[in-house]
Short mmCIF file of C-alpha atoms in Angstrom, two decimals:
data_model
loop_
_atom_site.label_atom_id
_atom_site.label_comp_id
_atom_site.label_asym_id
_atom_site.label_seq_id
_atom_site.Cartn_x
_atom_site.Cartn_y
_atom_site.Cartn_z
CA SER A 77 96.78 140.15 121.24
CA ARG A 78 98.59 136.83 121.09
CA LEU A 79 102.25 136.33 121.64
CA SER A 80 103.99 134.36 118.95
CA GLY A 81 106.73 132.79 121.04
CA PRO A 82 107.90 129.17 120.84
CA ALA A 83 104.95 127.94 122.90
CA GLU A 84 102.48 129.59 120.54
CA ARG A 85 103.93 128.17 117.31
CA ALA A 86 101.90 125.54 115.57
CA LEU A 87 102.86 122.02 116.51
CA ASP A 88 104.80 120.46 113.62
CA ARG A 89 106.01 117.25 115.21
CA VAL A 90 105.03 114.94 118.05
CA ALA A 91 107.73 113.60 120.33
CA PHE A 92 106.37 110.21 121.37
CA PHE A 93 104.40 107.38 119.83
CA GLY A 94 101.21 107.74 121.89
CA ASP A 95 100.84 111.50 121.43
CA PRO A 96 97.23 112.03 120.26
CA ARG A 97 97.83 115.45 118.74
CA LEU A 98 97.95 116.16 115.00
CA GLY A 99 95.06 113.78 114.35
CA ARG A 100 96.87 110.71 115.67
CA GLY A 101 94.65 109.89 118.66
CA ALA A 102 91.67 108.46 116.79
CA VAL A 103 93.89 106.37 114.51
CA LEU A 104 95.69 104.96 117.56
CA LEU A 105 92.36 104.26 119.26
CA GLY A 106 91.00 102.54 116.14
CA ALA A 107 94.05 100.31 115.76
CA MET A 108 93.91 99.29 119.42
CA LEU A 109 90.18 98.50 119.16
CA VAL A 110 90.88 96.26 116.17
CA ILE A 111 93.61 94.33 118.00
CA LEU A 112 91.44 93.96 121.11
CA GLY A 113 88.47 92.87 119.00
CA PHE A 114 90.59 90.25 117.24
CA VAL A 115 91.28 88.37 120.48
CA ALA A 116 87.84 89.00 122.02
CA PRO A 117 84.83 86.68 121.53
CA PHE A 118 83.87 87.04 117.85
CA VAL A 119 81.20 84.48 116.96
CA SER A 120 79.05 81.90 118.70
CA ALA A 121 77.12 79.00 117.21
CA ARG A 122 75.66 75.91 118.88
CA ALA A 123 77.01 76.86 122.33
CA VAL A 124 80.57 77.23 120.99
CA SER A 125 82.17 80.65 120.80
CA ALA A 126 85.45 81.66 119.23
CA SER A 127 87.58 84.75 118.81
CA ALA A 128 88.63 85.93 115.37
CA LEU A 129 92.09 84.68 116.31
CA GLU A 130 90.73 81.16 116.80
CA VAL A 131 88.72 81.34 113.58
CA ALA A 132 91.85 82.48 111.70
CA ILE A 133 93.89 79.63 113.18
CA ASP A 134 91.15 77.14 112.28
CA GLY A 135 91.25 78.02 108.60
CA ALA A 136 89.92 81.50 107.83
CA GLY A 137 93.40 82.73 106.97
CA ASN A 138 92.15 85.94 105.42
CA LEU A 139 91.29 87.16 108.94
CA TRP A 140 95.03 87.60 109.57
CA LEU A 141 94.84 90.66 107.32
CA ILE A 142 92.81 92.47 110.01
CA PRO A 143 95.44 92.57 112.79
CA GLY A 144 98.04 92.98 110.04
CA ALA A 145 96.31 96.20 108.99
CA ALA A 146 96.15 97.34 112.63
CA LEU A 147 99.85 96.65 113.12
CA ALA A 148 100.63 98.55 109.91
CA LEU A 149 98.62 101.49 111.28
CA LEU A 150 100.66 101.41 114.48
CA TRP A 151 103.84 101.26 112.42
CA ILE A 152 102.74 104.36 110.49
CA LEU A 153 102.15 106.17 113.77
CA TRP A 154 105.55 105.02 115.03
CA ARG A 155 107.44 106.17 111.94
CA ARG A 156 105.53 109.29 110.93
CA ARG A 157 105.60 111.94 113.59
CA SER A 158 105.82 115.20 111.65
CA ARG A 159 102.79 117.03 110.29
CA ASP A 160 103.90 116.63 106.66
CA THR A 161 104.70 112.92 106.87
CA MET A 162 101.36 112.24 108.56
CA ARG A 163 99.52 114.14 105.84
CA THR A 164 101.18 112.01 103.19
CA ALA A 165 100.02 108.88 105.04
CA ARG A 166 96.31 109.78 104.95
CA PHE A 167 95.47 107.58 101.97
CA ALA A 168 97.54 104.71 103.34
CA VAL A 169 95.65 104.88 106.64
CA LEU A 170 92.31 104.96 104.80
CA GLY A 171 93.39 102.06 102.59
CA LEU A 172 94.45 99.98 105.58
CA ALA A 173 91.12 100.64 107.33
CA LEU A 174 89.14 99.64 104.24
CA GLY A 175 91.48 96.74 103.52
CA GLY A 176 90.99 95.47 107.05
CA ALA A 177 87.22 95.65 106.68
CA LEU A 178 87.07 93.54 103.50
CA PRO A 179 88.20 90.21 105.02
CA LEU A 180 85.97 90.86 108.01
CA ILE A 181 82.92 91.35 105.79
CA TYR A 182 83.84 88.37 103.60
CA THR A 183 84.39 86.00 106.53
CA THR A 184 81.24 87.00 108.40
CA ARG A 185 79.28 86.44 105.19
CA ARG A 186 80.89 83.00 104.68
CA ILE A 187 80.24 81.98 108.29
CA GLY A 188 76.62 83.07 107.89
CA LEU A 189 76.20 81.01 104.70
CA VAL A 190 77.73 77.89 106.26
CA ALA A 191 75.57 78.30 109.36
CA ASP A 192 72.47 78.61 107.19
CA ALA A 193 73.41 75.44 105.31
CA TYR A 194 73.58 73.57 108.63
CA THR A 195 70.56 75.40 110.07
CA ALA A 196 72.65 76.74 112.92
CA ASP A 197 72.05 80.08 114.57
CA VAL A 198 75.04 82.40 114.56
CA GLU A 199 75.45 85.08 117.18
CA TRP A 200 77.97 87.83 116.48
CA LEU A 201 79.77 88.79 119.66
CA TRP A 202 81.44 91.99 120.82
CA GLY A 203 84.81 91.23 119.21
CA LEU A 204 83.24 91.75 115.79
CA TRP A 205 81.74 95.07 116.83
CA LEU A 206 85.04 96.24 118.34
CA MET A 207 86.88 95.48 115.11
CA MET A 208 84.20 97.17 112.99
CA ALA A 209 84.22 100.25 115.26
CA GLY A 210 88.02 100.42 115.20
CA LEU A 211 88.17 100.21 111.42
CA LEU A 212 85.42 102.80 111.03
CA VAL A 213 87.06 105.22 113.49
CA THR A 214 90.37 104.81 111.66
CA ALA A 215 88.83 105.35 108.22
CA VAL A 216 87.07 108.54 109.34
CA ALA A 217 90.11 109.78 111.29
CA SER A 218 92.43 109.35 108.30
CA ARG A 219 91.06 112.65 107.00
CA TRP A 220 92.61 114.53 109.94
CA MET A 221 96.03 112.90 110.04
CA GLY A 222 98.58 115.69 110.36
CA ALA A 223 95.96 118.31 111.17
CA SER A 224 95.79 120.41 114.27
CA PRO A 225 92.55 121.38 116.01
CA PRO A 226 91.03 124.71 114.98
CA ASP A 227 91.60 127.70 117.27
#
């Protein structure tokens, strides 16, 4: 038989920002992957490579929405620490993950079209794949925000 003392009660609130319990760990991981991917090598063409940060500074302003979404995810994790408040943030987390993916898809498509027009070969580097993985992990993990692992 199980004792139902204070240690055995279900966790209803996390105490610190980086606590991965209650479905927070994967969202935190996804947001950090997105931020890392944004500053990592993103694209290479004609022996020139650039991070998404450099591409955003050079004119693809919609790319700023990607780290903006990641920062908003971190803000949600900072502010929402109870089980109930995290559950209410599930759709916001999913929306931010999908909203972060849209400018990434749009910009990679535009870069590909411009490269084709100039007959240049484009190589997508690991920064792109980190951002895509982070957004995908976050979108999938949004389902378990505020949940505890099964017994």
